[in-house]
Short mmCIF file of C-alpha atoms in Angstrom, two decimals:
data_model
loop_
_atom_site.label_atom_id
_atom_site.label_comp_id
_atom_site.label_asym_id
_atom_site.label_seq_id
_atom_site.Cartn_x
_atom_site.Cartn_y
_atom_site.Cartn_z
CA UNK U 112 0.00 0.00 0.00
CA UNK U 113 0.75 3.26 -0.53
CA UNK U 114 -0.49 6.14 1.54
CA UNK U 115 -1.84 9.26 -0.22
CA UNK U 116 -2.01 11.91 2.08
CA UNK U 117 -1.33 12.16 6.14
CA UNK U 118 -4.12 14.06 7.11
CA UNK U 119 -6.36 12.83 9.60
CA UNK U 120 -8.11 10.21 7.71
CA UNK U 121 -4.59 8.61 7.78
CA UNK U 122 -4.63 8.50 11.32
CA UNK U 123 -7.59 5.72 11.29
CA UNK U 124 -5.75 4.17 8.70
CA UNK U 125 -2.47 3.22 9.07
CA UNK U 126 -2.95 1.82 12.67
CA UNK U 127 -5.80 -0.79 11.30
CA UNK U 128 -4.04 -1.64 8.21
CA UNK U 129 -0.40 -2.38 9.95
CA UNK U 130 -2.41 -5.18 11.70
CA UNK U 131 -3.89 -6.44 8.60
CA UNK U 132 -1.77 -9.43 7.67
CA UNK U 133 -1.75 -9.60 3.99
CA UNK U 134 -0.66 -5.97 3.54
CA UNK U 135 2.38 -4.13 3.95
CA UNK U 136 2.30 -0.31 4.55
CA UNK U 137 5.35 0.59 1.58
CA UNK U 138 4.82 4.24 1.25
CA UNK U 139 3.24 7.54 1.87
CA UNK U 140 3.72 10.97 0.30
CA UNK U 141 2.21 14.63 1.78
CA UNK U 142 3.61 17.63 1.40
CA UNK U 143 4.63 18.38 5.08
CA UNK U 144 7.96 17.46 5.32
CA UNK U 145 7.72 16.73 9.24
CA UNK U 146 4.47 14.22 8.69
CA UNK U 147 6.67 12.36 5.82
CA UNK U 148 9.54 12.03 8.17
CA UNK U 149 7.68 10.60 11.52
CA UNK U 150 6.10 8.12 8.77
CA UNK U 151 9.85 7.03 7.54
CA UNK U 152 10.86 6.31 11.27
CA UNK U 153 7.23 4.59 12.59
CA UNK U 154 7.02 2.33 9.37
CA UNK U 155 10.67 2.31 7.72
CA UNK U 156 8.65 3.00 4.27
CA UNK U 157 9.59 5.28 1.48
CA UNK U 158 8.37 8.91 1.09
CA UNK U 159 7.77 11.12 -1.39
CA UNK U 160 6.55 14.60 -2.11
CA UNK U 161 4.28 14.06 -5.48
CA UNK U 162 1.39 11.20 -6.02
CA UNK U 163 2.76 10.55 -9.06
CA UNK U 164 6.42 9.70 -8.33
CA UNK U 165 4.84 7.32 -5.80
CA UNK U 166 2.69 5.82 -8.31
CA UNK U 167 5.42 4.87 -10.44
CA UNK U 168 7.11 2.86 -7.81
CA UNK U 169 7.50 -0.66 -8.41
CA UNK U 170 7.00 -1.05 -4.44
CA UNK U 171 3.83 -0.01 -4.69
CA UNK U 172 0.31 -2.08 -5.95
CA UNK U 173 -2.61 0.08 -4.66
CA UNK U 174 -3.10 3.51 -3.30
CA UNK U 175 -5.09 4.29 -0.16
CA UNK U 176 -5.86 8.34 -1.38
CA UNK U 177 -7.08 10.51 1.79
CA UNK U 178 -6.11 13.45 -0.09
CA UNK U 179 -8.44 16.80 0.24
CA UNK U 180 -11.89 15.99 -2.23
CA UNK U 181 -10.89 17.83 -5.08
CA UNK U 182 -8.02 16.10 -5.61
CA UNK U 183 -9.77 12.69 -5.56
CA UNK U 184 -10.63 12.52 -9.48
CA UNK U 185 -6.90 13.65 -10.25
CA UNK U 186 -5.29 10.79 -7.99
CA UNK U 187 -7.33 7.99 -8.87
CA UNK U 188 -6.35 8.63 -12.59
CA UNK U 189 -2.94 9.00 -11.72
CA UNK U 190 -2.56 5.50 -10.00
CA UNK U 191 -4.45 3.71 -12.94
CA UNK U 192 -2.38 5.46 -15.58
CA UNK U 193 0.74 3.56 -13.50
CA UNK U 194 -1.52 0.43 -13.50
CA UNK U 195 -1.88 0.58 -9.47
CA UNK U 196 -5.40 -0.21 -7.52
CA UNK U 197 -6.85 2.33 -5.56
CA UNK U 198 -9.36 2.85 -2.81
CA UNK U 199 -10.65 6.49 -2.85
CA UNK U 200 -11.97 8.33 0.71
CA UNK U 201 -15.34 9.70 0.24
CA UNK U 202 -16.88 11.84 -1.35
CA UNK U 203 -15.99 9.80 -4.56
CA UNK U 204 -15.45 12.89 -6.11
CA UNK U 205 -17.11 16.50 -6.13
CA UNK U 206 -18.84 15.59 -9.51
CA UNK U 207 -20.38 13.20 -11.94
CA UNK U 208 -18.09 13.80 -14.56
CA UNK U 209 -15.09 13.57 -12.74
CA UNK U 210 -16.65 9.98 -11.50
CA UNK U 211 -16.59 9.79 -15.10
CA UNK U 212 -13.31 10.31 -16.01
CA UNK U 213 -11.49 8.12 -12.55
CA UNK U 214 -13.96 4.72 -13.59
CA UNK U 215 -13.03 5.30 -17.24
CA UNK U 216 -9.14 5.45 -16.02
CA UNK U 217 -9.51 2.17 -14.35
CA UNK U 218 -11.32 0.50 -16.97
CA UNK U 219 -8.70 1.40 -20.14
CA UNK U 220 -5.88 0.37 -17.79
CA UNK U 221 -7.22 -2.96 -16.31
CA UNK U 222 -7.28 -1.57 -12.37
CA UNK U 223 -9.55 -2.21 -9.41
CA UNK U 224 -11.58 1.29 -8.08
CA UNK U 225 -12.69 0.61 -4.73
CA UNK U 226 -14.83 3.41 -3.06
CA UNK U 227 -15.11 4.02 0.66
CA UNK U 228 -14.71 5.00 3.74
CA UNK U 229 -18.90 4.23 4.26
CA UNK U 230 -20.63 2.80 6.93
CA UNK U 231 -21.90 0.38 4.62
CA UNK U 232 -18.80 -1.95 5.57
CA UNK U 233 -19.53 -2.28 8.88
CA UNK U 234 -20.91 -5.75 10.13
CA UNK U 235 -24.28 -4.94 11.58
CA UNK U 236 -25.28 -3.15 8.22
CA UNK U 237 -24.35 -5.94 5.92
CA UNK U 238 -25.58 -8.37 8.33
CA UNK U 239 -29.06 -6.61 7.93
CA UNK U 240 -28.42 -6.84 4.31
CA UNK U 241 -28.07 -10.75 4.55
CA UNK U 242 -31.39 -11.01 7.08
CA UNK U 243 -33.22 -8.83 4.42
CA UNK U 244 -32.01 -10.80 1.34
CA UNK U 245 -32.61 -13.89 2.87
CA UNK U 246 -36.51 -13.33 3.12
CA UNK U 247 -36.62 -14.65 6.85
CA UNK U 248 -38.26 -11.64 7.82
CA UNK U 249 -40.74 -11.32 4.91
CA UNK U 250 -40.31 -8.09 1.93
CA UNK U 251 -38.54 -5.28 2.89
CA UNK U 252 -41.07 -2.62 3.56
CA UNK U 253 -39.28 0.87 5.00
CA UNK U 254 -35.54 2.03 6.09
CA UNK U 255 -34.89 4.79 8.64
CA UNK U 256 -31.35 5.83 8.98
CA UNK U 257 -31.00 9.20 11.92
CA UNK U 258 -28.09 10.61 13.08
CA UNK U 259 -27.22 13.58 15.48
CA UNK U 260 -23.73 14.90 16.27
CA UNK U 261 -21.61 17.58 16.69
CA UNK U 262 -20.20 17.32 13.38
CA UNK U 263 -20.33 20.94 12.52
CA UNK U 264 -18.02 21.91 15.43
CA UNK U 265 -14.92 19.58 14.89
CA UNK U 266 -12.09 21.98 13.41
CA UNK U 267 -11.91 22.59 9.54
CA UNK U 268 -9.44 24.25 7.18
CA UNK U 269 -11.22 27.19 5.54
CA UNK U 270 -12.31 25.52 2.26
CA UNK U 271 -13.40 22.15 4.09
CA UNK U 272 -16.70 22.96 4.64
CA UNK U 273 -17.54 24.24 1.31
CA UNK U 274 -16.12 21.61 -1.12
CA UNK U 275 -18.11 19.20 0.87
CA UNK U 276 -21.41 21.36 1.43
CA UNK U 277 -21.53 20.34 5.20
CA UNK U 278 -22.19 17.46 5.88
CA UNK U 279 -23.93 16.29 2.41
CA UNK U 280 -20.80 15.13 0.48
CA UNK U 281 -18.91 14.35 3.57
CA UNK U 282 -21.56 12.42 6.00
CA UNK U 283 -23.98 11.70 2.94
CA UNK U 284 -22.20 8.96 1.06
CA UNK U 285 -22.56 7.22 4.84
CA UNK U 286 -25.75 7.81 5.12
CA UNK U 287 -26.76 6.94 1.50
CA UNK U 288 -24.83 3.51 1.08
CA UNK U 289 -26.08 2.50 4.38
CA UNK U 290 -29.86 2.78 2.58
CA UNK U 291 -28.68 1.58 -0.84
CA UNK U 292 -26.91 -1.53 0.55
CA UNK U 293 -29.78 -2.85 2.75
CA UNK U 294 -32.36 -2.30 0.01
CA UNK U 295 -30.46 -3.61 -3.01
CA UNK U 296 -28.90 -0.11 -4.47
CA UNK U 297 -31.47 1.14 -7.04
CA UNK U 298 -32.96 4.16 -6.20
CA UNK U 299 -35.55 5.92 -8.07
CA UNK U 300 -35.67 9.31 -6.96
CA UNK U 301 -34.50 12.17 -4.03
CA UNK U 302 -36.43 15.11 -2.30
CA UNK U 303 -34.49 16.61 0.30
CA UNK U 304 -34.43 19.55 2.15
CA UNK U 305 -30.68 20.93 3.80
CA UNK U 306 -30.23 23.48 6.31
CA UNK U 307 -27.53 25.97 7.28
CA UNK U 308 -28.41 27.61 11.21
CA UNK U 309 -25.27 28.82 11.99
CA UNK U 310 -24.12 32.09 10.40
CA UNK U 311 -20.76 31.75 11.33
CA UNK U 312 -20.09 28.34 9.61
CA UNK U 313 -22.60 28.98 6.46
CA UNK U 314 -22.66 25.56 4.65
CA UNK U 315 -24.88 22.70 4.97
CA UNK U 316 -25.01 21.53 8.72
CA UNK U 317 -28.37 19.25 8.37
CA UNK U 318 -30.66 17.42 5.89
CA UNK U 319 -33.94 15.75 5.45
CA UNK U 320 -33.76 13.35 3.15
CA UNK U 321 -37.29 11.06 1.91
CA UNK U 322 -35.63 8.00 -1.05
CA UNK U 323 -38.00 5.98 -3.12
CA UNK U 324 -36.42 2.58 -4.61
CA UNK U 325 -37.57 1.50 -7.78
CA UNK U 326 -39.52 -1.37 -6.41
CA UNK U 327 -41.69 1.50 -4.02
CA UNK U 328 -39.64 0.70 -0.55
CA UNK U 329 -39.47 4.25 1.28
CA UNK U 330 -36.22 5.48 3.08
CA UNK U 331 -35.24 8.65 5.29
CA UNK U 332 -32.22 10.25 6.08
CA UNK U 333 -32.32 12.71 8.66
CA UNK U 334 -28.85 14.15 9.82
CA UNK U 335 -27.99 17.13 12.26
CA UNK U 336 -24.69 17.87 12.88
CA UNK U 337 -25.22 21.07 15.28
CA UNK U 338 -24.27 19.20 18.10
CA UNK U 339 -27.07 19.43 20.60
CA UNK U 340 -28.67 15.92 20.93
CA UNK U 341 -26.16 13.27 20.01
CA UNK U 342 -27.72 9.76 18.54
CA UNK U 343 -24.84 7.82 20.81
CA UNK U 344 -27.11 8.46 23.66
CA UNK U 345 -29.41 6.08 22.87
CA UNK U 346 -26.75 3.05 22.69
CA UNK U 347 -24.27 3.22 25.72
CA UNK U 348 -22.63 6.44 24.01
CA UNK U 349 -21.19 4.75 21.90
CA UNK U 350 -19.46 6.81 19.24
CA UNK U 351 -19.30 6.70 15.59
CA UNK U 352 -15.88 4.57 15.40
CA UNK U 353 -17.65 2.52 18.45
CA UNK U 354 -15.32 4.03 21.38
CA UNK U 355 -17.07 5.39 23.98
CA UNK U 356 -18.71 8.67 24.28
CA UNK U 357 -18.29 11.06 26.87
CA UNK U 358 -21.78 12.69 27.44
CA UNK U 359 -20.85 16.09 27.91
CA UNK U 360 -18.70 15.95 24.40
CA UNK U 361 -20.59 17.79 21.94
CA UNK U 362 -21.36 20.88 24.55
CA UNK U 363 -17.56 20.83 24.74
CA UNK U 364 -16.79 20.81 21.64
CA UNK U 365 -19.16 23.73 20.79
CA UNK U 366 -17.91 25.92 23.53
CA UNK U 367 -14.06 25.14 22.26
CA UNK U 368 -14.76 26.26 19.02
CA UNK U 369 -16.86 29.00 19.60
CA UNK U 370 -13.98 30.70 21.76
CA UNK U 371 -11.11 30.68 19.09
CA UNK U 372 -11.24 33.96 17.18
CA UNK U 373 -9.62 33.36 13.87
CA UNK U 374 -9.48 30.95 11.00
CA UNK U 375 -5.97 30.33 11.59
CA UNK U 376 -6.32 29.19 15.31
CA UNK U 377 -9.24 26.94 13.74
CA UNK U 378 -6.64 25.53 11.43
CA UNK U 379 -4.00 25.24 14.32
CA UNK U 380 -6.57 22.89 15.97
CA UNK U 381 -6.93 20.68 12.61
CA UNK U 382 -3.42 20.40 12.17
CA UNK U 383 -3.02 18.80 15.64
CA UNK U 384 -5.34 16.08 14.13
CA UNK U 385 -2.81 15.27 11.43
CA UNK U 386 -0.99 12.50 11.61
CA UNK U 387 2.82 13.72 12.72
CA UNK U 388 1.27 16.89 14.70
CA UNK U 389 3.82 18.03 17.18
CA UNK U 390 1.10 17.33 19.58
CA UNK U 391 -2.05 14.74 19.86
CA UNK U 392 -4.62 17.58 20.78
CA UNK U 393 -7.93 17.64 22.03
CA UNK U 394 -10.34 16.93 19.02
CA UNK U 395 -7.86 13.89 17.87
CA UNK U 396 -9.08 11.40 16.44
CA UNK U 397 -6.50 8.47 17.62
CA UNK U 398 -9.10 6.63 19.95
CA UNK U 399 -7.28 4.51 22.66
CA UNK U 400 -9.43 1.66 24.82
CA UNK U 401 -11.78 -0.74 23.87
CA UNK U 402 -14.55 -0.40 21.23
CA UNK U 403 -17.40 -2.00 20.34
CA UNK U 404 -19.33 -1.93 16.85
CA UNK U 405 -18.96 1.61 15.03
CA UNK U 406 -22.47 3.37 14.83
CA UNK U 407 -23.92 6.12 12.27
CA UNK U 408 -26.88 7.15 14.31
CA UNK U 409 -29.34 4.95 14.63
CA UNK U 410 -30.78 3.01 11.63
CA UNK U 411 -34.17 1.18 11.95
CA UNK U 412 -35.17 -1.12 8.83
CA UNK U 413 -38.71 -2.50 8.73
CA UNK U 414 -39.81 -5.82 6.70
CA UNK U 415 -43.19 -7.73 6.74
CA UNK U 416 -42.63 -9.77 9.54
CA UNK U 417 -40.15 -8.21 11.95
CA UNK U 418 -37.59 -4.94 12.52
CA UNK U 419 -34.13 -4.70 12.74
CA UNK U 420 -31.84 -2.12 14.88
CA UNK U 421 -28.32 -2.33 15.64
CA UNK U 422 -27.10 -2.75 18.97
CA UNK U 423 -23.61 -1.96 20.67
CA UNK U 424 -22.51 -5.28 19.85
CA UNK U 425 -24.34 -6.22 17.35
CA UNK U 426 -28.47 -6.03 16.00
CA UNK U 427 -31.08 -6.54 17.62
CA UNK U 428 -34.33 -8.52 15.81
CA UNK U 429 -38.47 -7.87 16.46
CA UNK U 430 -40.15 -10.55 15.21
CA UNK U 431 -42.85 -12.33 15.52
CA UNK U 432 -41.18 -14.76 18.28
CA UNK U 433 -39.71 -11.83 20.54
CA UNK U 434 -37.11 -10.27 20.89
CA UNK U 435 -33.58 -11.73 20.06
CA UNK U 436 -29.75 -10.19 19.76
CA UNK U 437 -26.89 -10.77 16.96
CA UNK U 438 -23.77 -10.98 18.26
CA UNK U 439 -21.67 -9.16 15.74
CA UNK U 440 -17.94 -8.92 17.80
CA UNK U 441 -16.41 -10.98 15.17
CA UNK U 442 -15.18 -9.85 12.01
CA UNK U 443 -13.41 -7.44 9.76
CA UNK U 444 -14.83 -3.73 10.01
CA UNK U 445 -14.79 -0.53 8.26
CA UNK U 446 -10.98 0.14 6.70
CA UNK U 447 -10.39 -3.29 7.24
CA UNK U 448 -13.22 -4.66 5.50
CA UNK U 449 -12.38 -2.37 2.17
CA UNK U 450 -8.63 -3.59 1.87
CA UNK U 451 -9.84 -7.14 2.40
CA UNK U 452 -12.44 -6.38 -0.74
CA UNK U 453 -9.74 -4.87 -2.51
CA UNK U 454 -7.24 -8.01 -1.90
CA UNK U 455 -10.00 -10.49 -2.64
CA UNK U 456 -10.67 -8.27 -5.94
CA UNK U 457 -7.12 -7.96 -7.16
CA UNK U 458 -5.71 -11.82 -6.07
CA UNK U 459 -8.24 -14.10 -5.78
CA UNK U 460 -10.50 -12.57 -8.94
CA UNK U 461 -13.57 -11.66 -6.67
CA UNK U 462 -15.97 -9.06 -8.54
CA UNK U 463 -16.11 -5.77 -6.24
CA UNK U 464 -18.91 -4.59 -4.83
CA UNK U 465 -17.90 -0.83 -3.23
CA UNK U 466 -16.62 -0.16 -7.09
CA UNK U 467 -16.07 2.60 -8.95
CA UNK U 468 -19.68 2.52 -10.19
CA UNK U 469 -21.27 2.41 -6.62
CA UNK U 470 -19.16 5.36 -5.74
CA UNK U 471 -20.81 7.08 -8.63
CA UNK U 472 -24.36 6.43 -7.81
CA UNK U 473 -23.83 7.39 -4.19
CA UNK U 474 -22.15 10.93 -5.12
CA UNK U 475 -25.15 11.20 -7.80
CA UNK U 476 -27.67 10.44 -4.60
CA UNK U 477 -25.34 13.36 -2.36
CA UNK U 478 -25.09 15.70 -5.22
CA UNK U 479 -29.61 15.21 -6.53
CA UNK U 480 -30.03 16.38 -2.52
CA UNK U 481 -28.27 19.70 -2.87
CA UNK U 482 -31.01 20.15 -6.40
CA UNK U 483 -33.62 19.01 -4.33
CA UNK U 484 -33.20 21.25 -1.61
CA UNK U 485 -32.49 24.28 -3.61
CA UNK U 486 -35.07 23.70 -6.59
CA UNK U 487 -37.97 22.40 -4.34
CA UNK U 488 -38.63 19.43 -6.22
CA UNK U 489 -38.04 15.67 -6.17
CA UNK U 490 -35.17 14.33 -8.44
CA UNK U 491 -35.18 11.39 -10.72
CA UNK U 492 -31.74 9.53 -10.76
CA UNK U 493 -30.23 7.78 -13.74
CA UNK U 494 -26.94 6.14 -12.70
CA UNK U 495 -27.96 3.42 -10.09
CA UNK U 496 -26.49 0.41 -9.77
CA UNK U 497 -28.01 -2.99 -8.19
CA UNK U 498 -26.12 -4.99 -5.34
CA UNK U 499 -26.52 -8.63 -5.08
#
């Protein structure tokens, strides 16, 4: 692997994929010279300064990119134009043509386009998706997928927040392949509303979200990230990456941010998330201790004959027998889950499912919410694509 960027995302990363026995962590490049270096001594792996010159290393077979989202489309066709694999952070990319352009690059030169970091590879979601495929509960008949946080008070760099809309291109692609996994990917149509409440961070902090699959089943994705009630409550606090959850964390948070004065002490506090920050500081996201499944709010899928939530540990199951738990401690999740697609993909010949095509109609879902929302009208999609 190679590592594309050492921002925060990398963080996450590079600890769960050093454990991961079939790959080895060969390189990274970034363009702080002081994150490259602390990466040379913790995994005695090349560096470089350029995504390109990295591609073209004979060391390297796929590229992890956790770039910034408008470099996405230009990094993804740089590793398949040196033949190398790549799994791409979300947002996919920032448009449908330059979704375009990246599967078209790894289609001409024979390479696997793997499209993550969703919630849609953690084990209680795809473990719904197996219940609900199997039939044991009856038809699918309705998907709920909520989630509260404080979201829209971790630090930024100035242009985060607006590449991304808010939360819609960065917690959206969650949200939406959580829905489109469980009911089988082929969505008919959007009508959304977003919302921006805070005049001093003026991009999209919320949404409203109603889906329609083709074959009628109803979804909604509601998402606040203002940082008032916080989803976590309802299950142990358990956070998003399933450590625990201090109670009092989002008021925290807001206060914190709310009593820097400038951009550049905002920034200060993102680059302490980096990965080789001169300091861990206080919104890092390194989590230490135990954790327990990873949650995105709480998501609530309805078939004929029984519901489904998902449970600290695993799901839990209403049916017509009672009440009964999944135990879901087992198993790959999340980063892990996408390199072990991507390995299965590239060296044992398995199809992939998170693929460049996926990635597509999820950023088309993302991107027919910010038309919905601003034109007042539902939107029809074009460029879904089934799961089996």
């Amino acid at each position: 692997m190679g590592m594309a960027g050492l921002g925060v995302a990398s963080t996450q990363i590079l600890p769960v994929l050093q454990q991961v026995e079939h790959i080895e962590i060969a390189a990274a490049t970034d363009i702080r010279k002081d994150a490259l270096a602390k990466f040379a001594q913790e995994y005695g792996a090349a560096t470089f300064d350029d995504v390109s010159a990295m591609c073209a290393s004979p060391d390297v077979d796929f590229v992890y990119i956790a770039t910034p989202n408008e470099l996405h489309a230009e990094h993804v066709i740089t590793a398949a134009s040196h033949g190398k694999h790549a799994i791409v952070e979300k947002p996919m990319a920032l448009s449908i043509e330059q979704c375009e352009a990246m599967n078209r690059a790894a289609e001409e030169n024979g390479t696997v386009l793997l499209c993550g970091h969703t919630h849609s590879f953690d084990p209680p979601i795809r473990k719904i998706r197996d219940i609900v495929k199997s039939g044991e509960l009856g038809k699918l008949r309705m998907l709920h997928s909520w989630n509260f946080n404080e979201f829209m008070y971790r630090p930024r760099m100035s242009h985060e927040l607006a590449t991304s809309h808010g939360v819609v291109l960065n917690q959206g692609p969650h949200h939406v392949d959580i829905v489109r996994l469980i009911g089988g990917g082929m969505l008919r149509s959007v009508r959304a509303t977003t919302g921006i409440w805070d005049p001093a961070r003026p991009h999209e902090g919320s949404y409203i979200c109603y889906l329609e699959f083709e074959d009628g089943v109803p979804a909604t994705l509601v998402y606040n990230g203002y940082g008032f009630f916080d989803t976590a409550e309802l299950f142990d606090w358990v956070g998003e990456g399933g450590q625990p959850r201090d109670p009092e964390h989002n008021l925290k948070v807001r206060r914190r941010l709310r009593s820097i004065g400038t951009a550049a002490e905002e920034e200060q506090l993102k680059e302490e998330m980096r990965y080789g920050s001169a300091r861990e500081g206080e919104f890092s996201h390194v989590w230490h201790g135990p954790r327990r499944q990873p949650f995105f709010g709480l998501t609530l899928v309805s078939c004929e004959r029984g519901d489904i939530r998902q449970s600290p540990d695993g799901l839990v199951i209403y049916g017509e027998d009672g009440r009964r738990e999944v135990d879901l401690t087992v198993g790959r999740r999340g980063r892990e889950a996408e390199v072990e697609e991507l390995y299965e993909a590239v060296v044992q010949g398995r199809p992939v499912f998170h693929d460049g095509r996926w990635g597509e109609a999820t950023l088309e879902v993302c991107l027919a919410m910010l038309e919905s929302s601003a034109e007042k009208h539902e939107v029809l999609l074009k460029r879904q694509v089934p799961c089996d």
